[in-house]
CSV table of C-alpha atoms in Angstrom, one decimal:
chain,number,residue,atom,x,y,z
O,1,MET,CA,-9.1,-146.2,-84.7
O,2,THR,CA,-7.7,-142.8,-83.8
O,3,LEU,CA,-7.8,-139.9,-86.1
O,4,VAL,CA,-4.7,-137.6,-85.9
O,5,ILE,CA,-4.5,-134.3,-87.7
O,6,GLY,CA,-1.1,-132.9,-87.5
O,7,ASP,CA,0.5,-132.0,-84.1
O,8,SER,CA,-2.3,-131.9,-81.5
O,9,THR,CA,-0.3,-129.5,-79.2
O,10,PRO,CA,-0.8,-125.9,-80.2
O,11,ARG,CA,2.0,-123.4,-80.1
O,12,SER,CA,1.5,-120.5,-77.6
O,13,SER,CA,1.2,-117.9,-80.4
O,14,ASP,CA,-1.6,-119.9,-82.0
O,15,ILE,CA,-3.8,-120.3,-78.9
O,16,PRO,CA,-5.8,-117.1,-79.4
O,17,GLN,CA,-6.7,-118.1,-83.0
O,18,SER,CA,-7.5,-121.7,-82.1
O,19,ASN,CA,-10.3,-123.7,-80.4
O,20,TYR,CA,-7.8,-125.5,-78.2
O,21,TYR,CA,-7.8,-125.0,-74.4
O,22,PRO,CA,-4.4,-123.7,-73.5
O,23,PRO,CA,-1.9,-126.0,-71.8
O,24,PRO,CA,-1.6,-125.6,-68.0
O,25,GLU,CA,1.7,-123.7,-68.4
O,26,ASN,CA,0.0,-121.0,-70.4
O,27,VAL,CA,-3.1,-120.5,-68.3
O,28,GLU,CA,-1.5,-118.4,-65.7
O,29,GLU,CA,0.2,-116.2,-68.3
O,30,ILE,CA,-3.1,-115.8,-70.2
O,31,ASN,CA,-4.9,-114.9,-66.9
O,32,THR,CA,-2.3,-112.3,-66.1
O,33,LEU,CA,-2.7,-110.8,-69.6
O,34,LEU,CA,-6.5,-110.9,-69.3
O,35,LEU,CA,-6.4,-109.0,-66.0
O,36,GLU,CA,-4.1,-106.4,-67.6
O,37,HIS,CA,-6.4,-106.0,-70.6
O,38,GLU,CA,-9.6,-105.8,-68.5
O,39,SER,CA,-7.9,-103.2,-66.2
O,40,ARG,CA,-7.0,-101.1,-69.3
O,41,PHE,CA,-10.5,-101.7,-70.7
O,42,GLU,CA,-12.0,-100.3,-67.5
O,43,SER,CA,-9.6,-97.4,-67.4
O,44,LEU,CA,-10.6,-96.5,-71.0
O,45,ASN,CA,-14.3,-96.8,-70.1
O,46,CYS,CA,-13.8,-94.4,-67.2
O,47,GLU,CA,-11.8,-92.0,-69.5
O,48,ILE,CA,-14.5,-92.2,-72.2
O,49,GLU,CA,-17.3,-91.4,-69.6
O,50,HIS,CA,-15.2,-88.5,-68.3
O,51,LEU,CA,-14.8,-87.2,-71.9
O,52,LYS,CA,-18.5,-87.7,-72.6
O,53,THR,CA,-19.3,-85.6,-69.6
O,54,ARG,CA,-16.8,-83.0,-70.5
O,55,LEU,CA,-18.1,-83.0,-74.1
O,56,LYS,CA,-21.7,-82.5,-72.9
O,57,GLU,CA,-20.6,-79.6,-70.7
O,58,SER,CA,-18.6,-78.1,-73.6
O,59,LEU,CA,-21.6,-78.4,-76.0
O,60,GLN,CA,-23.9,-76.8,-73.4
O,61,GLN,CA,-21.4,-73.9,-73.0
O,62,GLN,CA,-21.1,-73.6,-76.8
O,63,ASP,CA,-24.9,-73.5,-77.1
O,64,GLU,CA,-25.2,-70.8,-74.5
O,65,LEU,CA,-22.4,-68.8,-76.2
O,66,SER,CA,-24.2,-69.2,-79.6
O,67,ASN,CA,-27.4,-67.8,-78.1
O,68,LEU,CA,-25.5,-64.9,-76.5
O,69,ILE,CA,-23.8,-64.1,-79.8
O,70,SER,CA,-27.1,-64.3,-81.7
O,71,SER,CA,-28.7,-62.0,-79.2
O,72,GLN,CA,-25.8,-59.5,-79.3
O,73,ARG,CA,-25.8,-59.5,-83.1
O,74,ALA,CA,-29.6,-58.9,-83.1
O,75,HIS,CA,-29.1,-55.9,-81.0
O,76,LEU,CA,-26.6,-54.5,-83.5
O,77,ALA,CA,-28.9,-55.2,-86.5
O,78,PRO,CA,-29.3,-52.2,-88.8
O,79,ILE,CA,-33.1,-52.5,-88.7
O,80,ARG,CA,-33.1,-51.5,-85.0
O,81,ARG,CA,-31.9,-48.0,-86.1
O,82,LEU,CA,-34.8,-47.4,-88.4
O,83,PRO,CA,-37.3,-44.9,-87.1
O,84,PRO,CA,-40.9,-46.2,-86.5
O,85,GLU,CA,-42.2,-44.3,-89.5
O,86,ILE,CA,-39.9,-46.2,-91.8
O,87,LEU,CA,-40.7,-49.5,-90.2
O,88,ALA,CA,-44.4,-48.7,-90.7
O,89,ILE,CA,-43.8,-48.1,-94.4
O,90,ILE,CA,-41.9,-51.4,-94.7
O,91,PHE,CA,-44.7,-53.2,-92.8
O,92,LEU,CA,-47.3,-51.9,-95.3
O,93,HIS,CA,-45.2,-53.4,-98.1
O,94,CYS,CA,-45.3,-56.8,-96.3
O,95,LEU,CA,-49.1,-57.0,-96.6
O,96,PRO,CA,-50.4,-59.5,-99.2
O,97,THR,CA,-51.1,-57.9,-102.6
O,98,GLU,CA,-53.3,-60.5,-104.2
O,99,HIS,CA,-55.9,-60.8,-101.4
O,100,ASN,CA,-56.9,-59.1,-98.1
O,101,PRO,CA,-54.9,-60.1,-95.1
O,102,ILE,CA,-56.3,-63.0,-93.0
O,103,ARG,CA,-56.3,-63.2,-89.2
O,104,SER,CA,-53.3,-65.5,-89.0
O,105,VAL,CA,-50.1,-65.3,-87.1
O,106,ASP,CA,-48.4,-66.6,-90.2
O,107,GLU,CA,-49.1,-63.4,-92.2
O,108,ALA,CA,-48.6,-59.7,-91.8
O,109,PRO,CA,-49.7,-57.8,-89.8
O,110,LEU,CA,-50.1,-60.3,-87.0
O,111,LEU,CA,-46.8,-62.0,-87.9
O,112,LEU,CA,-44.9,-58.6,-87.7
O,113,ALA,CA,-46.6,-57.7,-84.4
O,114,ARG,CA,-45.2,-60.9,-82.8
O,115,VAL,CA,-41.5,-60.2,-83.6
O,116,CYS,CA,-40.7,-57.9,-80.7
O,117,LYS,CA,-42.3,-55.2,-78.5
O,118,THR,CA,-41.2,-52.3,-80.7
O,119,TRP,CA,-42.6,-53.9,-83.8
O,120,HIS,CA,-45.8,-54.7,-81.9
O,121,GLN,CA,-46.1,-51.0,-81.0
O,122,VAL,CA,-45.4,-49.9,-84.6
O,123,CYS,CA,-48.1,-52.3,-85.9
O,124,LEU,CA,-50.7,-51.1,-83.5
O,125,ALA,CA,-49.8,-47.4,-84.3
O,126,THR,CA,-50.2,-48.0,-88.1
O,127,PRO,CA,-53.9,-48.0,-88.9
O,128,ARG,CA,-53.4,-48.8,-92.6
O,129,LEU,CA,-52.1,-52.3,-91.6
O,130,TRP,CA,-55.5,-53.0,-90.2
O,131,SER,CA,-57.7,-51.5,-92.9
O,132,ALA,CA,-58.3,-54.7,-94.9
O,133,LEU,CA,-59.3,-58.2,-93.8
O,134,HIS,CA,-60.5,-61.4,-95.4
O,135,ILE,CA,-62.9,-63.3,-93.2
O,136,HIS,CA,-63.3,-67.1,-93.7
O,137,ILE,CA,-66.8,-68.2,-92.8
O,138,PRO,CA,-66.8,-71.8,-91.6
O,139,LEU,CA,-69.5,-74.2,-92.9
O,140,MET,CA,-72.6,-74.1,-90.7
O,141,PHE,CA,-72.6,-77.9,-90.1
O,142,ILE,CA,-69.1,-77.8,-88.4
O,143,GLU,CA,-69.3,-78.6,-84.7
O,144,GLY,CA,-68.9,-75.4,-82.6
O,145,PHE,CA,-70.0,-73.2,-85.5
O,146,CYS,CA,-71.6,-70.6,-83.2
O,147,ASP,CA,-68.5,-70.4,-80.9
O,148,LYS,CA,-66.2,-70.0,-83.9
O,149,ILE,CA,-68.4,-67.1,-85.3
O,150,ALA,CA,-68.5,-65.4,-81.9
O,151,GLY,CA,-64.7,-65.7,-81.6
O,152,ARG,CA,-64.2,-64.3,-85.1
O,153,LYS,CA,-66.6,-61.5,-84.4
O,154,GLU,CA,-64.4,-60.3,-81.5
O,155,GLY,CA,-61.3,-60.7,-83.6
O,156,VAL,CA,-62.8,-58.7,-86.5
O,157,HIS,CA,-63.9,-56.0,-84.1
O,158,ARG,CA,-60.3,-55.7,-82.6
O,159,TRP,CA,-58.8,-55.8,-86.1
O,160,PHE,CA,-61.0,-52.9,-87.5
O,161,SER,CA,-60.8,-50.9,-84.3
O,162,ARG,CA,-57.0,-50.7,-84.9
O,163,SER,CA,-57.7,-49.2,-88.4
O,164,GLY,CA,-58.8,-45.8,-87.0
O,165,ASP,CA,-60.3,-43.6,-89.7
O,166,THR,CA,-58.8,-45.3,-92.7
O,167,PRO,CA,-61.2,-46.7,-95.4
O,168,LEU,CA,-61.9,-50.4,-94.8
O,169,SER,CA,-61.8,-53.3,-97.2
O,170,LEU,CA,-63.5,-56.6,-96.3
O,171,SER,CA,-63.7,-59.8,-98.3
O,172,LEU,CA,-65.5,-63.1,-97.4
């Protein structure tokens, strides 16, 4: 017994959507189309790679220009026109008010001294920035306690030597 479901010969337009193997007269036509499509596919791949390279180059140029623009804008910033005496007053207002400053690059005055050479010089020339300090004493049972204390001793000495003749405030 043979099971027949409709016409067993597919039409040419139905071949791509069917599970039938194309008839011999369509194989050459399909192979030709396949070669054309593969060639176009490769051409598009090459074009995409070229565009990716060009995009990468353009993004790099954009990044360089952005950095240049930022640098030029920074040179024109109004704060650069302030005399050192005014900067020093501003820096004093940056000190913490609820506690003595700590030796941390995340807080004034060390933070301010790291911004640029000019600010560093202003900080070092402003003794009142260095007249107060909070010293955290680590627990004695922490490994390397003596080394930490020796390092802090040097840091505290440098800190207070910058304070000149101003009255000192120390908290522990």
